[in-house]
mmCIF file of C-alpha atoms in Angstrom:
data_model
loop_
_atom_site.group_PDB
_atom_site.id
_atom_site.type_symbol
_atom_site.label_atom_id
_atom_site.label_comp_id
_atom_site.label_asym_id
_atom_site.label_seq_id
_atom_site.Cartn_x
_atom_site.Cartn_y
_atom_site.Cartn_z
ATOM 1 C CA UNK A 155 -7.387 -75.850 -2.478
ATOM 2 C CA UNK A 156 -8.916 -79.256 -2.272
ATOM 3 C CA UNK A 157 -10.530 -80.571 -5.482
ATOM 4 C CA UNK A 158 -12.896 -83.258 -6.554
ATOM 5 C CA UNK A 159 -14.034 -84.433 -10.039
ATOM 6 C CA UNK A 160 -17.536 -83.644 -10.996
ATOM 7 C CA UNK A 161 -20.081 -85.628 -12.622
ATOM 8 C CA UNK A 162 -18.995 -84.086 -15.940
ATOM 9 C CA UNK A 163 -15.503 -85.027 -15.516
ATOM 10 C CA UNK A 164 -13.777 -81.762 -14.753
ATOM 11 C CA UNK A 165 -12.471 -80.699 -11.433
ATOM 12 C CA UNK A 166 -14.695 -78.945 -9.002
ATOM 13 C CA UNK A 167 -13.322 -76.615 -6.153
ATOM 14 C CA UNK A 168 -14.340 -77.599 -2.713
ATOM 15 C CA UNK A 169 -14.630 -75.553 0.287
ATOM 16 C CA UNK A 170 -11.493 -75.370 2.520
ATOM 17 C CA UNK A 171 -13.466 -74.132 5.470
ATOM 18 C CA UNK A 172 -13.931 -76.611 8.253
ATOM 19 C CA UNK A 173 -17.461 -77.488 8.653
ATOM 20 C CA UNK A 174 -19.471 -77.821 11.863
ATOM 21 C CA UNK A 175 -19.590 -81.589 10.752
ATOM 22 C CA UNK A 176 -15.910 -81.944 10.791
ATOM 23 C CA UNK A 177 -15.741 -80.163 14.117
ATOM 24 C CA UNK A 178 -17.980 -82.777 15.626
ATOM 25 C CA UNK A 179 -15.988 -85.655 14.434
ATOM 26 C CA UNK A 180 -18.651 -88.465 14.644
ATOM 27 C CA UNK A 181 -18.952 -89.456 10.934
ATOM 28 C CA UNK A 182 -17.685 -93.169 11.637
ATOM 29 C CA UNK A 183 -20.429 -93.637 14.630
ATOM 30 C CA UNK A 184 -23.269 -91.786 12.315
ATOM 31 C CA UNK A 185 -22.508 -94.159 9.388
ATOM 32 C CA UNK A 186 -22.393 -97.228 11.520
ATOM 33 C CA UNK A 187 -25.627 -96.368 13.389
ATOM 34 C CA UNK A 188 -27.666 -96.043 10.160
ATOM 35 C CA UNK A 189 -25.940 -99.071 8.435
ATOM 36 C CA UNK A 190 -27.096 -101.099 11.595
ATOM 37 C CA UNK A 191 -30.662 -99.679 11.106
ATOM 38 C CA UNK A 192 -30.729 -100.744 7.591
ATOM 39 C CA UNK A 193 -29.276 -104.181 8.343
ATOM 40 C CA UNK A 194 -32.018 -104.574 11.011
ATOM 41 C CA UNK A 195 -34.688 -103.662 8.541
ATOM 42 C CA UNK A 196 -35.701 -100.432 10.334
ATOM 43 C CA UNK A 197 -38.036 -97.773 8.461
ATOM 44 C CA UNK A 198 -35.257 -94.980 7.379
ATOM 45 C CA UNK A 199 -37.296 -93.748 4.369
ATOM 46 C CA UNK A 200 -39.210 -90.922 5.779
ATOM 47 C CA UNK A 201 -37.523 -88.288 3.819
ATOM 48 C CA UNK A 202 -37.616 -90.339 0.739
ATOM 49 C CA UNK A 203 -41.293 -91.019 1.001
ATOM 50 C CA UNK A 204 -41.993 -87.129 0.917
ATOM 51 C CA UNK A 205 -39.287 -86.603 -1.847
ATOM 52 C CA UNK A 206 -41.150 -88.992 -4.057
ATOM 53 C CA UNK A 207 -44.549 -87.478 -3.616
ATOM 54 C CA UNK A 208 -42.704 -84.140 -5.020
ATOM 55 C CA UNK A 209 -41.733 -85.947 -8.273
ATOM 56 C CA UNK A 210 -42.907 -87.460 -11.508
ATOM 57 C CA UNK A 211 -41.866 -90.896 -12.160
ATOM 58 C CA UNK A 212 -38.340 -91.139 -13.341
ATOM 59 C CA UNK A 213 -37.248 -87.796 -11.979
ATOM 60 C CA UNK A 214 -33.529 -86.527 -11.879
ATOM 61 C CA UNK A 215 -32.738 -85.889 -8.067
ATOM 62 C CA UNK A 216 -29.431 -84.728 -6.413
ATOM 63 C CA UNK A 217 -28.945 -85.720 -2.645
ATOM 64 C CA UNK A 218 -26.962 -83.082 -1.500
ATOM 65 C CA UNK A 219 -25.063 -83.873 1.581
ATOM 66 C CA UNK A 220 -26.054 -87.589 1.172
ATOM 67 C CA UNK A 221 -24.478 -89.133 4.383
ATOM 68 C CA UNK A 222 -24.381 -92.644 4.010
ATOM 69 C CA UNK A 223 -26.815 -93.007 1.108
ATOM 70 C CA UNK A 224 -30.183 -94.007 2.683
ATOM 71 C CA UNK A 225 -32.217 -91.710 0.755
ATOM 72 C CA UNK A 226 -30.451 -91.950 -2.411
ATOM 73 C CA UNK A 227 -30.868 -95.630 -2.318
ATOM 74 C CA UNK A 228 -34.767 -95.356 -1.345
ATOM 75 C CA UNK A 229 -35.287 -92.904 -4.210
ATOM 76 C CA UNK A 230 -33.369 -95.290 -6.746
ATOM 77 C CA UNK A 231 -35.755 -98.191 -5.642
ATOM 78 C CA UNK A 232 -38.447 -95.832 -6.478
ATOM 79 C CA UNK A 233 -37.354 -95.590 -10.037
ATOM 80 C CA UNK A 234 -35.525 -92.061 -10.037
ATOM 81 C CA UNK A 235 -32.329 -90.813 -11.630
ATOM 82 C CA UNK A 236 -30.264 -89.996 -8.698
ATOM 83 C CA UNK A 237 -27.018 -88.309 -7.863
ATOM 84 C CA UNK A 238 -25.502 -88.226 -4.467
ATOM 85 C CA UNK A 239 -22.777 -85.953 -3.231
ATOM 86 C CA UNK A 240 -21.126 -86.067 0.282
ATOM 87 C CA UNK A 241 -17.821 -84.357 1.278
ATOM 88 C CA UNK A 242 -17.109 -86.843 4.161
ATOM 89 C CA UNK A 243 -15.070 -89.618 2.821
ATOM 90 C CA UNK A 244 -15.752 -91.873 5.694
ATOM 91 C CA UNK A 245 -19.546 -91.624 4.914
ATOM 92 C CA UNK A 246 -18.931 -92.003 1.311
ATOM 93 C CA UNK A 247 -17.052 -95.259 1.877
ATOM 94 C CA UNK A 248 -19.958 -96.444 4.170
ATOM 95 C CA UNK A 249 -22.584 -95.595 1.537
ATOM 96 C CA UNK A 250 -20.399 -98.024 -1.103
ATOM 97 C CA UNK A 251 -20.396 -100.539 1.532
ATOM 98 C CA UNK A 252 -23.930 -100.462 2.690
ATOM 99 C CA UNK A 253 -25.264 -100.052 -0.877
ATOM 100 C CA UNK A 254 -22.996 -101.489 -3.382
ATOM 101 C CA UNK A 255 -22.820 -99.546 -6.746
ATOM 102 C CA UNK A 256 -24.564 -96.336 -5.037
ATOM 103 C CA UNK A 257 -23.747 -93.481 -7.493
ATOM 104 C CA UNK A 258 -22.190 -91.303 -4.719
ATOM 105 C CA UNK A 259 -19.386 -88.589 -5.304
ATOM 106 C CA UNK A 260 -17.048 -87.271 -2.763
ATOM 107 C CA UNK A 261 -18.067 -83.583 -3.097
ATOM 108 C CA UNK A 262 -19.295 -80.623 -1.544
ATOM 109 C CA UNK A 263 -22.554 -78.563 -2.021
ATOM 110 C CA UNK A 264 -20.170 -75.525 -2.438
ATOM 111 C CA UNK A 265 -18.688 -77.061 -5.566
ATOM 112 C CA UNK A 266 -22.052 -77.350 -7.270
ATOM 113 C CA UNK A 267 -22.647 -75.025 -10.385
ATOM 114 C CA UNK A 268 -25.080 -74.829 -13.354
ATOM 115 C CA UNK A 269 -23.511 -77.528 -15.404
ATOM 116 C CA UNK A 270 -24.168 -80.075 -12.774
ATOM 117 C CA UNK A 271 -28.035 -79.824 -13.509
ATOM 118 C CA UNK A 272 -30.567 -79.751 -14.233
ATOM 119 C CA UNK A 273 -32.451 -81.652 -11.383
ATOM 120 C CA UNK A 274 -36.138 -81.769 -10.873
ATOM 121 C CA UNK A 275 -35.396 -81.698 -6.933
ATOM 122 C CA UNK A 276 -32.463 -81.321 -4.636
ATOM 123 C CA UNK A 277 -32.674 -83.172 -1.352
ATOM 124 C CA UNK A 278 -30.873 -81.559 1.316
ATOM 125 C CA UNK A 279 -32.190 -83.244 4.694
ATOM 126 C CA UNK A 280 -30.503 -85.003 7.752
ATOM 127 C CA UNK A 281 -29.275 -81.674 9.379
ATOM 128 C CA UNK A 282 -27.077 -80.787 6.511
ATOM 129 C CA UNK A 283 -28.029 -77.317 6.814
ATOM 130 C CA UNK A 284 -26.831 -76.852 10.369
ATOM 131 C CA UNK A 285 -23.566 -78.642 9.951
ATOM 132 C CA UNK A 286 -22.281 -76.562 6.953
ATOM 133 C CA UNK A 287 -19.104 -74.391 7.559
ATOM 134 C CA UNK A 288 -19.858 -71.329 9.448
ATOM 135 C CA UNK A 289 -21.202 -68.474 7.408
ATOM 136 C CA UNK A 290 -21.817 -70.438 4.034
ATOM 137 C CA UNK A 291 -25.478 -71.404 4.412
ATOM 138 C CA UNK A 292 -26.582 -68.564 1.754
ATOM 139 C CA UNK A 293 -23.732 -69.731 -0.636
ATOM 140 C CA UNK A 294 -25.114 -73.362 -0.204
ATOM 141 C CA UNK A 295 -28.446 -72.453 -1.069
ATOM 142 C CA UNK A 296 -27.689 -70.468 -3.933
ATOM 143 C CA UNK A 297 -25.471 -73.229 -5.287
ATOM 144 C CA UNK A 298 -28.614 -75.721 -4.888
ATOM 145 C CA UNK A 299 -30.852 -73.167 -6.515
ATOM 146 C CA UNK A 300 -28.339 -73.005 -9.553
ATOM 147 C CA UNK A 301 -28.794 -76.749 -10.410
ATOM 148 C CA UNK A 302 -32.565 -76.812 -10.407
ATOM 149 C CA UNK A 303 -34.475 -77.332 -13.687
ATOM 150 C CA UNK A 304 -37.568 -75.791 -14.691
ATOM 151 C CA UNK A 305 -40.314 -76.216 -12.161
ATOM 152 C CA UNK A 306 -37.424 -77.656 -9.895
ATOM 153 C CA UNK A 307 -37.662 -77.437 -6.087
ATOM 154 C CA UNK A 308 -35.469 -78.093 -2.957
ATOM 155 C CA UNK A 309 -36.432 -80.436 0.246
ATOM 156 C CA UNK A 310 -34.737 -79.278 3.303
ATOM 157 C CA UNK A 311 -35.237 -80.543 6.892
ATOM 158 C CA UNK A 312 -33.169 -79.824 10.120
ATOM 159 C CA UNK A 313 -33.545 -79.791 13.934
ATOM 160 C CA UNK A 314 -34.730 -76.477 15.292
ATOM 161 C CA UNK A 315 -34.273 -77.743 18.912
ATOM 162 C CA UNK A 316 -32.431 -80.566 20.441
ATOM 163 C CA UNK A 317 -29.802 -80.077 17.735
ATOM 164 C CA UNK A 318 -26.769 -82.521 17.672
ATOM 165 C CA UNK A 319 -23.296 -81.693 18.935
ATOM 166 C CA UNK A 320 -21.669 -78.835 17.131
ATOM 167 C CA UNK A 321 -24.709 -77.970 14.841
ATOM 168 C CA UNK A 322 -25.588 -74.311 14.232
ATOM 169 C CA UNK A 323 -28.317 -73.003 16.368
ATOM 170 C CA UNK A 324 -30.272 -72.124 12.963
ATOM 171 C CA UNK A 325 -33.794 -70.529 13.542
ATOM 172 C CA UNK A 326 -36.789 -70.751 11.235
ATOM 173 C CA UNK A 327 -36.619 -67.079 10.970
ATOM 174 C CA UNK A 328 -33.075 -67.096 10.104
ATOM 175 C CA UNK A 329 -33.217 -69.773 7.709
ATOM 176 C CA UNK A 330 -36.096 -68.109 5.488
ATOM 177 C CA UNK A 331 -33.757 -64.899 5.669
ATOM 178 C CA UNK A 332 -31.228 -66.650 4.100
ATOM 179 C CA UNK A 333 -33.155 -68.316 1.544
ATOM 180 C CA UNK A 334 -34.854 -65.318 0.600
ATOM 181 C CA UNK A 335 -31.444 -63.763 -0.027
ATOM 182 C CA UNK A 336 -30.504 -66.719 -2.045
ATOM 183 C CA UNK A 337 -33.487 -66.293 -4.334
ATOM 184 C CA UNK A 338 -35.764 -68.897 -2.987
ATOM 185 C CA UNK A 339 -39.191 -68.989 -1.762
ATOM 186 C CA UNK A 340 -41.013 -71.233 0.472
ATOM 187 C CA UNK A 341 -43.807 -73.410 -1.040
ATOM 188 C CA UNK A 342 -44.537 -75.225 2.043
ATOM 189 C CA UNK A 343 -43.383 -75.602 5.698
ATOM 190 C CA UNK A 344 -44.170 -78.352 7.813
ATOM 191 C CA UNK A 345 -42.916 -79.808 11.176
ATOM 192 C CA UNK A 346 -42.303 -83.598 9.825
ATOM 193 C CA UNK A 347 -41.556 -85.473 6.778
ATOM 194 C CA UNK A 348 -45.256 -86.629 7.356
ATOM 195 C CA UNK A 349 -46.424 -83.010 6.919
ATOM 196 C CA UNK A 350 -47.625 -82.440 10.360
ATOM 197 C CA UNK A 351 -48.063 -78.640 11.144
ATOM 198 C CA UNK A 352 -44.972 -76.389 11.479
ATOM 199 C CA UNK A 353 -43.455 -76.246 14.998
ATOM 200 C CA UNK A 354 -40.485 -75.049 16.629
ATOM 201 C CA UNK A 355 -38.764 -78.585 17.063
ATOM 202 C CA UNK A 356 -37.896 -79.397 13.619
ATOM 203 C CA UNK A 357 -38.320 -77.669 10.369
ATOM 204 C CA UNK A 358 -39.153 -79.162 6.819
ATOM 205 C CA UNK A 359 -39.436 -76.868 3.792
ATOM 206 C CA UNK A 360 -40.293 -77.177 0.089
ATOM 207 C CA UNK A 361 -38.670 -74.516 -1.651
ATOM 208 C CA UNK A 362 -38.643 -73.215 -5.269
ATOM 209 C CA UNK A 363 -36.703 -70.102 -7.075
ATOM 210 C CA UNK A 364 -38.528 -67.012 -6.578
ATOM 211 C CA UNK A 365 -39.521 -64.865 -9.639
ATOM 212 C CA UNK A 366 -36.699 -62.309 -10.071
ATOM 213 C CA UNK A 367 -34.660 -63.864 -7.135
ATOM 214 C CA UNK A 368 -30.995 -63.626 -6.586
ATOM 215 C CA UNK A 369 -29.074 -65.907 -8.954
ATOM 216 C CA UNK A 370 -25.428 -66.250 -7.812
#
């Protein structure tokens, strides 16, 4: 089994299941596209602005599935303590080139455990949920729930329609059934990171642990 080093210095197991992202095989183009947007001064901070409104100053944040690090970088600029994890080595390298010194670890969400927390917020945006390995959605949600601190929350967002290549056709109803099974509840659902009304094109959720919900 592939292994990685956790933030605490010990080996952390990573999934051996091939993800939909790996099946798509477009990580290099993705990283270069966003690096180009950064270089051009484009606004790519929409998710980070919403995340920032959910947090006190100097909060501890996990960027789960950080890609090339744009959300992590934006939250660091806003004064938060951020840890980024990303299993795709190409994107990790891109993140470190685009944002020198960015605290990004080559790790999988499924390798998270309670000792990695606690976090005030876990950010899981940019279609991470629909690019997971098939059948691991509930496991990933449980892993993110396990690292939340007291009053901690999760910010999730992904395409419901017009999904990228190889992405999971994940409906809002299916996702909400999975998060309930993972011991999470919906605090808010919207259609954009600017909190427009919920729609069938894109889903944005703010989640928190359900009272008495599943924990493992």
